[in-house]
Short mmCIF file of C-alpha atoms in Angstrom, two decimals:
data_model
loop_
_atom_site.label_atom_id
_atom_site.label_comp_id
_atom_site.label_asym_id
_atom_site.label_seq_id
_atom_site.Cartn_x
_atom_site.Cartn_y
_atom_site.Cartn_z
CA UNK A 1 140.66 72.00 154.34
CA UNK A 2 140.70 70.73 157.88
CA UNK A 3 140.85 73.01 160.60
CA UNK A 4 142.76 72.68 163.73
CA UNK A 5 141.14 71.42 166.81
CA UNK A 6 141.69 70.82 170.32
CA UNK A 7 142.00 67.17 169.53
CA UNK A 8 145.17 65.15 169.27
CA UNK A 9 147.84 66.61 167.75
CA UNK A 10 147.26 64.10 164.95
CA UNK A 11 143.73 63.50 164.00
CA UNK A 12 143.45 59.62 162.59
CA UNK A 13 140.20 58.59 160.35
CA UNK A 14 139.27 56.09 158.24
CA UNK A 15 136.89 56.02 155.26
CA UNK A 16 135.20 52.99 153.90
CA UNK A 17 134.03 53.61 150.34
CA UNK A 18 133.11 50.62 148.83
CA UNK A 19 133.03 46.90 149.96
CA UNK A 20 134.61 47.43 153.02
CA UNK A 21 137.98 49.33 150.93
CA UNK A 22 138.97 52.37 152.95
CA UNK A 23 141.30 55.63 152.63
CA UNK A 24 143.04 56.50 155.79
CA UNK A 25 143.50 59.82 156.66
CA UNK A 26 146.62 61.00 158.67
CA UNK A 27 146.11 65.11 159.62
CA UNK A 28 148.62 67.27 161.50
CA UNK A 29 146.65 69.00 164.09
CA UNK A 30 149.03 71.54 166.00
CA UNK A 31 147.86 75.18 163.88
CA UNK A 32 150.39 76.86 166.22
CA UNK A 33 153.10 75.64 165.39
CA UNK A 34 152.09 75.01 161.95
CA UNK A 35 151.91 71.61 162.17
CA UNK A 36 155.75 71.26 163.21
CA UNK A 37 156.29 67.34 163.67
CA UNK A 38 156.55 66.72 167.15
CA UNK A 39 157.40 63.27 169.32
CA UNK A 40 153.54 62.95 170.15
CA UNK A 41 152.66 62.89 166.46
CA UNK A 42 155.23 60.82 165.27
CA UNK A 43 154.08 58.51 168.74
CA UNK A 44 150.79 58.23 167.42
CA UNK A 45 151.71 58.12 163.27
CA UNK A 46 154.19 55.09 163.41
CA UNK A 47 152.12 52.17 164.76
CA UNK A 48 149.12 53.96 163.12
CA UNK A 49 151.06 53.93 159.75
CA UNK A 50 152.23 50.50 160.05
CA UNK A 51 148.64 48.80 160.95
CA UNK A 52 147.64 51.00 157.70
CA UNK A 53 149.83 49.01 156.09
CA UNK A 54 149.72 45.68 157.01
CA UNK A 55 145.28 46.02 156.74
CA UNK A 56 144.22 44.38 153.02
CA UNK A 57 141.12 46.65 153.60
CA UNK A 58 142.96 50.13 153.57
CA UNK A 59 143.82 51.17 149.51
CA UNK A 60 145.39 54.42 149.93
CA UNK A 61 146.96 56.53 153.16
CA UNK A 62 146.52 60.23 152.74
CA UNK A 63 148.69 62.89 154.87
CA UNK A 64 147.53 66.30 155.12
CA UNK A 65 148.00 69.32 157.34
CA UNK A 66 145.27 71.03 159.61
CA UNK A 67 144.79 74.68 158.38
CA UNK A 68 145.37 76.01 155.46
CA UNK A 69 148.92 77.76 156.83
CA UNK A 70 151.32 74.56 156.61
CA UNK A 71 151.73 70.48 155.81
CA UNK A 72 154.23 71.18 158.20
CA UNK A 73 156.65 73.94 158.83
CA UNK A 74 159.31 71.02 160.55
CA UNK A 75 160.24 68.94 163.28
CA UNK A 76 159.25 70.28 167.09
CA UNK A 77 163.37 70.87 167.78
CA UNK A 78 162.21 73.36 170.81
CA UNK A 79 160.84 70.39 172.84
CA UNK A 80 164.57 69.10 171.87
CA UNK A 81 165.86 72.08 172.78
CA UNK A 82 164.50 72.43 176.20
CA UNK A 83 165.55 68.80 177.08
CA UNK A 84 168.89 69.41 176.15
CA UNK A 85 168.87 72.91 177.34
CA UNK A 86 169.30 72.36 181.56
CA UNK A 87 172.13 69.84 180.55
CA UNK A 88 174.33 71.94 178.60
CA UNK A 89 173.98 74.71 181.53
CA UNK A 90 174.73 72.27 183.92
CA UNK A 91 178.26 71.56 181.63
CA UNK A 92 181.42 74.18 181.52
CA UNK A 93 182.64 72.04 178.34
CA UNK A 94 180.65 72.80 174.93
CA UNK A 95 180.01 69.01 174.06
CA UNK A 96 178.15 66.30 175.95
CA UNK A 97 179.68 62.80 176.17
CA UNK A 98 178.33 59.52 175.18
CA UNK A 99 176.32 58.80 178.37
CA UNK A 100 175.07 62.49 179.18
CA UNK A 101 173.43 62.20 175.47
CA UNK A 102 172.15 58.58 175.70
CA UNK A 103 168.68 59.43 177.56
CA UNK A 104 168.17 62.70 176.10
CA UNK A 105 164.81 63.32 174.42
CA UNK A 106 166.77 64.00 170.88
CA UNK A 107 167.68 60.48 170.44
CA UNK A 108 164.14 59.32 171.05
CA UNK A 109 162.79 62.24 168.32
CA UNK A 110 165.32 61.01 165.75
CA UNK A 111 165.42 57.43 166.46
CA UNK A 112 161.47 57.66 165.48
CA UNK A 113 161.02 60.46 163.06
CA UNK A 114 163.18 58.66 160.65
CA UNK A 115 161.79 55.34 161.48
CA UNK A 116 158.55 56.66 160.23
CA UNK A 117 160.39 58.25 157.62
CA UNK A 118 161.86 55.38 156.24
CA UNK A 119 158.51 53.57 156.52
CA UNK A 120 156.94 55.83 154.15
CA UNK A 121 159.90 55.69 151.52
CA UNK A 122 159.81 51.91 151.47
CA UNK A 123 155.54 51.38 151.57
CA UNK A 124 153.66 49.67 148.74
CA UNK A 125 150.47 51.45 149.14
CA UNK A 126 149.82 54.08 147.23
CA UNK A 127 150.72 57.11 149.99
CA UNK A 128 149.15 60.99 148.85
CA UNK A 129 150.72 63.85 150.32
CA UNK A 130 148.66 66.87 150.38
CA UNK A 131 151.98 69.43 150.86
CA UNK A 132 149.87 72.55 150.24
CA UNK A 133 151.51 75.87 152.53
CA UNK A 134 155.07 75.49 154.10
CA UNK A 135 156.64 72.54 154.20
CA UNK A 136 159.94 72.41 155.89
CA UNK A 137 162.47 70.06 157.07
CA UNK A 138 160.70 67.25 158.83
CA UNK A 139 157.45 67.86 156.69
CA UNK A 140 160.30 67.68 153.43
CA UNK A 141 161.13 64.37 155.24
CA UNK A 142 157.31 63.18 155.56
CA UNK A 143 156.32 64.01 152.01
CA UNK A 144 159.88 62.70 150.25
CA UNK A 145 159.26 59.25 150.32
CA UNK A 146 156.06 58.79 149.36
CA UNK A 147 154.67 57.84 146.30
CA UNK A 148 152.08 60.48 145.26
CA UNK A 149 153.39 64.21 146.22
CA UNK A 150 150.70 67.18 145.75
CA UNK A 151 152.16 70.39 145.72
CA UNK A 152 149.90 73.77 144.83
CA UNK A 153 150.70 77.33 144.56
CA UNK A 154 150.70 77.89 148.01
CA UNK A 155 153.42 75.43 148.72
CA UNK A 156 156.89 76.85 150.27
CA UNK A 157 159.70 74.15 150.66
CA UNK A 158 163.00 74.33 152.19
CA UNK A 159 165.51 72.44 154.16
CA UNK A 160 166.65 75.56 156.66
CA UNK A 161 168.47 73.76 158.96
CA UNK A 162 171.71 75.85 158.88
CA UNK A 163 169.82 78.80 160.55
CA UNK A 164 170.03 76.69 163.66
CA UNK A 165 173.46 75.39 164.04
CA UNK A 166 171.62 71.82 162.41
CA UNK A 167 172.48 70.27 158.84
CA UNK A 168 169.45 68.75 156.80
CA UNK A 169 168.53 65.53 158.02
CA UNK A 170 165.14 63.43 157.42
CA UNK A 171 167.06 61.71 154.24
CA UNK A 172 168.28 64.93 153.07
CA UNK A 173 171.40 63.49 152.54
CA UNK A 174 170.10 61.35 150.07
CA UNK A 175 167.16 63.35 148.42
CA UNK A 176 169.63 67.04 148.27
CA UNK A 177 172.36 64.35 146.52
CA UNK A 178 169.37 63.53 143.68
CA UNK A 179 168.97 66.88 142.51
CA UNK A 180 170.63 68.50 139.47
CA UNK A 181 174.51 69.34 140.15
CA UNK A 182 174.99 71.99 142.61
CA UNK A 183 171.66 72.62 143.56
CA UNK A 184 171.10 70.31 147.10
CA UNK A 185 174.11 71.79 148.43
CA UNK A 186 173.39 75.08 147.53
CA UNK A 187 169.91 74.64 148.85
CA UNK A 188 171.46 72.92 152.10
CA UNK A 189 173.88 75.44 152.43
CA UNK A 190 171.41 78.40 152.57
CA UNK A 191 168.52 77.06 153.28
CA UNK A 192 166.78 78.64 150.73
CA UNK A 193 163.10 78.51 150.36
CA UNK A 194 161.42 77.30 146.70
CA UNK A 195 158.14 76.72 145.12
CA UNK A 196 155.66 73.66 144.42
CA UNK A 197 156.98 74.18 140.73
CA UNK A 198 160.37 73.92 142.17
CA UNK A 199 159.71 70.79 144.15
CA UNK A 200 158.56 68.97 141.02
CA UNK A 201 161.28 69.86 139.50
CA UNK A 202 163.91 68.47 141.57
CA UNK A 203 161.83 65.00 142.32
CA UNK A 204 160.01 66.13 145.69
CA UNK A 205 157.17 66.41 143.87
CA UNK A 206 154.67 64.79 141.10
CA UNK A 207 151.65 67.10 141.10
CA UNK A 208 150.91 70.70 140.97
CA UNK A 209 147.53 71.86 141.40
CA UNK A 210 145.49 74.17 142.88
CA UNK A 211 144.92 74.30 146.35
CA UNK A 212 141.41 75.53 145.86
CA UNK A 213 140.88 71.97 144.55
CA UNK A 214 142.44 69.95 147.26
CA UNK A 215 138.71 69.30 148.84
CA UNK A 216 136.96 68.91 145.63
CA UNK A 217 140.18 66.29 144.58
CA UNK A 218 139.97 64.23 148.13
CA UNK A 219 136.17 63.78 147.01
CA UNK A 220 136.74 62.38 144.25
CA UNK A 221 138.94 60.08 145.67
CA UNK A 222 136.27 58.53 147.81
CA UNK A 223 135.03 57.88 143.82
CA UNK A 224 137.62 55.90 142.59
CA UNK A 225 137.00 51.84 142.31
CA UNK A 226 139.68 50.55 144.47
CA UNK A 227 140.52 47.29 145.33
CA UNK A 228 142.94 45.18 147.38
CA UNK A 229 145.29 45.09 144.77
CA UNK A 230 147.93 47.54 145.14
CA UNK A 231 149.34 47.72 141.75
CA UNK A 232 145.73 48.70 140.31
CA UNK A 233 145.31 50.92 143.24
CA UNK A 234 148.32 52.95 142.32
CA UNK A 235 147.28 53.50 138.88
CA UNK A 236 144.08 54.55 139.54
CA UNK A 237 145.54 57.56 142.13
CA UNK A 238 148.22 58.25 139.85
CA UNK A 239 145.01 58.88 136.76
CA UNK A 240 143.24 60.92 139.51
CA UNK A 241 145.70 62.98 140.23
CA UNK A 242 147.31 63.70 137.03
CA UNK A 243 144.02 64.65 135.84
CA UNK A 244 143.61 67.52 138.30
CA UNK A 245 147.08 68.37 137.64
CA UNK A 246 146.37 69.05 134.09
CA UNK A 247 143.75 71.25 134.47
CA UNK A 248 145.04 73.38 137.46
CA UNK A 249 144.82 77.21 136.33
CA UNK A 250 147.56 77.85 139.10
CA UNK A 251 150.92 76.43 137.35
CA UNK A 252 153.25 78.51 139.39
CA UNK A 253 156.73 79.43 137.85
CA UNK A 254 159.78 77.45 139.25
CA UNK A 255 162.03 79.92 140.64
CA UNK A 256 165.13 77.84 140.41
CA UNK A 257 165.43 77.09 136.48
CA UNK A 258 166.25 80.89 135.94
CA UNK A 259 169.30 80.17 138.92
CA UNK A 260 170.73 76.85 138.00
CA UNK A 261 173.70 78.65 136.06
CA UNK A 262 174.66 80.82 138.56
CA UNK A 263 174.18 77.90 140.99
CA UNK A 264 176.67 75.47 139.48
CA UNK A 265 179.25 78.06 139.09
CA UNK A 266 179.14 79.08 142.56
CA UNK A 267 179.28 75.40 144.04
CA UNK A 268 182.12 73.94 141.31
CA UNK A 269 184.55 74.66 143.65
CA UNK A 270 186.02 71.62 145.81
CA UNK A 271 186.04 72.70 149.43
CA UNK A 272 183.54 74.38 151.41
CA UNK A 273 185.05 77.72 152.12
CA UNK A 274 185.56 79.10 148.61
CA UNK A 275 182.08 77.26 147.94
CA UNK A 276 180.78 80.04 150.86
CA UNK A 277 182.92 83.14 149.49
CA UNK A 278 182.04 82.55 145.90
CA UNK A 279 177.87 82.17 147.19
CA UNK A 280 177.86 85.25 149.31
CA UNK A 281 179.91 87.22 146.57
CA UNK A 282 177.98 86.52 143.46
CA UNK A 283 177.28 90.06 142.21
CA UNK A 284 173.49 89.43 140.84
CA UNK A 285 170.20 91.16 140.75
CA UNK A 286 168.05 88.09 141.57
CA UNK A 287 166.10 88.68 144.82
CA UNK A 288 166.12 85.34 145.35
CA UNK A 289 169.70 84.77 145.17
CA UNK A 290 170.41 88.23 147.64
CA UNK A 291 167.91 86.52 149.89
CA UNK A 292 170.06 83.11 149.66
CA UNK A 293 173.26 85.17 150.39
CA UNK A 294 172.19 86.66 153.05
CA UNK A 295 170.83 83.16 154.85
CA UNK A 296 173.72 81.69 154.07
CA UNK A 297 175.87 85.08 155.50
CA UNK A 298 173.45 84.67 158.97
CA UNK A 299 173.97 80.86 159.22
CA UNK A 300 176.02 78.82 161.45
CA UNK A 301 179.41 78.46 160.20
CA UNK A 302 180.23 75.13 161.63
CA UNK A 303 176.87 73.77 160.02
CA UNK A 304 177.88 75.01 156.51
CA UNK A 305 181.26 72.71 156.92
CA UNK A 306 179.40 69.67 158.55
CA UNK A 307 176.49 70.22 155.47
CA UNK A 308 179.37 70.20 152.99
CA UNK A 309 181.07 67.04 154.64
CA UNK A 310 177.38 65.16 155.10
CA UNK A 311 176.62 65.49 150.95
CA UNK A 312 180.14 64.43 149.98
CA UNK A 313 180.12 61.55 152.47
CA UNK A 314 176.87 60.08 151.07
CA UNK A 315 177.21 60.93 147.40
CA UNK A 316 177.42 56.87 146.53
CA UNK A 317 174.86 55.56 149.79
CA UNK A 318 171.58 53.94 149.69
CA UNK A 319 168.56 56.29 150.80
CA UNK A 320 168.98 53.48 154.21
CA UNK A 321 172.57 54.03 155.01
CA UNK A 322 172.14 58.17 154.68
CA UNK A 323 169.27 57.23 157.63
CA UNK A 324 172.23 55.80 159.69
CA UNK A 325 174.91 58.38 159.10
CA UNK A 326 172.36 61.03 159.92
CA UNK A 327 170.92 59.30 163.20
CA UNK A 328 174.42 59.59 163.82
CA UNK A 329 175.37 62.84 163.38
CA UNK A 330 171.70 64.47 164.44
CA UNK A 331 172.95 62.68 168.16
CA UNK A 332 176.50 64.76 167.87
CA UNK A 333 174.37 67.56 166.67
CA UNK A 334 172.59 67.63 169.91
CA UNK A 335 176.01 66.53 171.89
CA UNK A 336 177.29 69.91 170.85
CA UNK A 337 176.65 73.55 171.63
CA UNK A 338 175.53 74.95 168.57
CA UNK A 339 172.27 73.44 167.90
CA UNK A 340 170.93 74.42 170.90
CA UNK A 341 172.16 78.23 170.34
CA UNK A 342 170.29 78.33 167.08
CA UNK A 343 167.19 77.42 168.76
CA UNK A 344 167.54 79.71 171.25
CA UNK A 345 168.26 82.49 168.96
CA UNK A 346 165.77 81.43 165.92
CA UNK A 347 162.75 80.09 168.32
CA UNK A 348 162.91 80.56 171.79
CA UNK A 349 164.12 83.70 172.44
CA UNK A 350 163.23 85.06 168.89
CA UNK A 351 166.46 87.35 168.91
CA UNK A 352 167.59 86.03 166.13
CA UNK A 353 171.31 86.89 167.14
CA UNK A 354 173.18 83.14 167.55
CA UNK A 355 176.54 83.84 169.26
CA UNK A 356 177.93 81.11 166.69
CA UNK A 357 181.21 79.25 167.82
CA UNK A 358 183.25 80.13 165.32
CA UNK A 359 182.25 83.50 163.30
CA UNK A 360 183.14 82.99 160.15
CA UNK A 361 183.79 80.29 157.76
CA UNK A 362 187.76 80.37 157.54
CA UNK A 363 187.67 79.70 161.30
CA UNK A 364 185.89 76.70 161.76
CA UNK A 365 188.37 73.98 163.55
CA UNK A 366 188.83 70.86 160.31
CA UNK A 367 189.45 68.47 163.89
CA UNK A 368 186.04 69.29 165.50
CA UNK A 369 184.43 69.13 162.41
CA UNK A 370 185.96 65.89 161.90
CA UNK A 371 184.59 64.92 165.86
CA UNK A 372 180.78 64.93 164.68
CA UNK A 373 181.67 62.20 162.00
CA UNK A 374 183.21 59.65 164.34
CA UNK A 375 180.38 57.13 165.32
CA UNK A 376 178.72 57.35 169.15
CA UNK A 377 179.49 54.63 171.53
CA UNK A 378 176.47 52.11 171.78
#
């Protein structure tokens, strides 16, 4: 484990370990917000990530969190927030145009975070995620792409974007679409936490073990004989790992298997509002489920219908043109009210009471719905 310092919010090493071969070493160093992916990181990750790449002498790029608390509990949306905070004030209308949004700090954030994003999905090096603790939305979007996923018992996932008047981004749109029927827009919808076991799974991981071991398991990776040769490299890590994921004492219990019937039934329906009535009335004794209802019941109306619209839309799109339509509607996202009243309520002022535009899901207006699909002026 790493602990957090006072250093830079990401802490950047390299370790030669034979022959000049090195493992970089990417950490997430802000412990108070638990590692939430900020611009600053992402500033110093891209170029850092893409020099990584494009050096013969680095064999494998691990990610990892600072602490023992979070990967990384998602992207920093209250520095988004308070950028597009003093502009919304400033407006009697509930939507920014075109040019009020265009040098907002939001389209910088995005622009980047799925830049490096989509670098990680599309790398040839082999790319270890150490996703031990929570891991939520941005860190989801981190860890996705990459090619060797380590989840433990102590690993809590979710996309819970909906809380804050948000959709799930980060190539959610693509990874939620992957997942057995039903279950990435019932985990969009509600924003419903799951397990490591979970996250295996539904493809978001490919290793479970124990987060006692993550130390002993980055050791031996210092031992492994790698070379310049990427395809060797890979199978080497993928040994390594699998090994440690044999033997880990700590297989935790998936909580979704024991949900996926009740899950299908409640999202076969073929429009979002009787998709929402038949989630929040499912009579069932499954805490998780009550707890699912009731995120769903406290969430931003609006979002549900934009979540529903975002899945359906990219059903039959690459993992690069999701990317696209998201940039697109993460910039409407921040044009419009709603986000930044989530935020408030969720993170700022920690009321947790979101004076939602429309206040329940029957009332949500098809036409501005609609309005955060059209494509922004360039």
């Amino acid at each position: 484990m790493i602990k957090p310092s006072n250093e830079l919010p990401v802490i950047l090493t390299e370790h030669i370990v034979d022959n000049g071969i090195k493992i970089a070493f990417a950490t997430l160093n802000a412990g108070k917000s638990l590692n939430a992916l900020s611009l600053p990181m992402i500033d110093l990750l891209l170029p850092q990530l893409k020099a990584w790449l494009a050096d013969d002498a680095v064999a494998v790029i691990v990610f990892q969190g600072s602490g023992d608390k979070a990967f990384c509990a998602g992207g920093d949306v209250v520095s988004v927030y308070r950028d597009l905070i003093t502009k919304h004030k400033n407006n009697a209308r509930n939507t920014l145009n075109d040019d009020e949004i265009s040098a907002c700090l939001g389209v910088e954030f995005f622009t980047k975070e799925y830049q490096l994003d989509q670098l990680i999905h599309n790398a040839s090096k082999p790319i270890v995620m150490l996703a031990n603790g929570y891991v939520m939305g941005g860190g989801i979007g981190l860890v996705a792409g990459a090619s060797h996923r380590i989840v433990t018992e102590k690993t809590v996932m979710a996309m819970p974007e909906i809380t804050i008047g948000l959709y799930p981004d980060v190539g959610a749109s693509w990874f939620l679409n992957q997942m057995p029927k039903g279950v990435g827009l019932f985990l969009g919808l509600t924003g419903m936490t799951f397990n490591g076991a979970d996250a295996k799974r539904l493809k978001l991981a490919d290793y479970v073990i124990d987060s006692e071991h993550i130390d002993v398991l980055v050791n031996a990776l210092f031992q492994l004989e790698l070379t310049m040769n990427e395809g060797d490299n890979h199978q080497r890590v993928s040994a390594l790992l699998n090994s440690y994921s044999v033997q880990s004492k700590v297989q935790n219990v998936g909580l979704i298997d024991n949900e996926i019937r009740k899950i299908q039934k409640v999202t076969a329906y073929d429009n979002v509002v009787d998709i929402y009535h038949a989630i929040v009335n499912e009579k069932t004794s499954s805490a998780w489920f009550n707890k699912a209802q009731q995120k769903l019941n406290q969430g931003s109306p609006l979002s549900a219908h934009i979540i529903y619209q975002q899945l359906k839309n990219c059903q039959t799109l690459t993992l690069a043109q999701c990317f696209e339509k998201e940039f697109n509607l993460s910039i409407r996202c921040c044009q419009f009210s709603e986000f930044t009243e989530g935020v408030r309520a969720l993170l700022v002022d920690k009321d947790k009471q979101p004076n939602w535009l429309y206040k329940n899901i029957e009332t949500v207006d098809n036409q501005q719905v609609a309005w955060f699909f059209t494509s922004i002026e360039k």
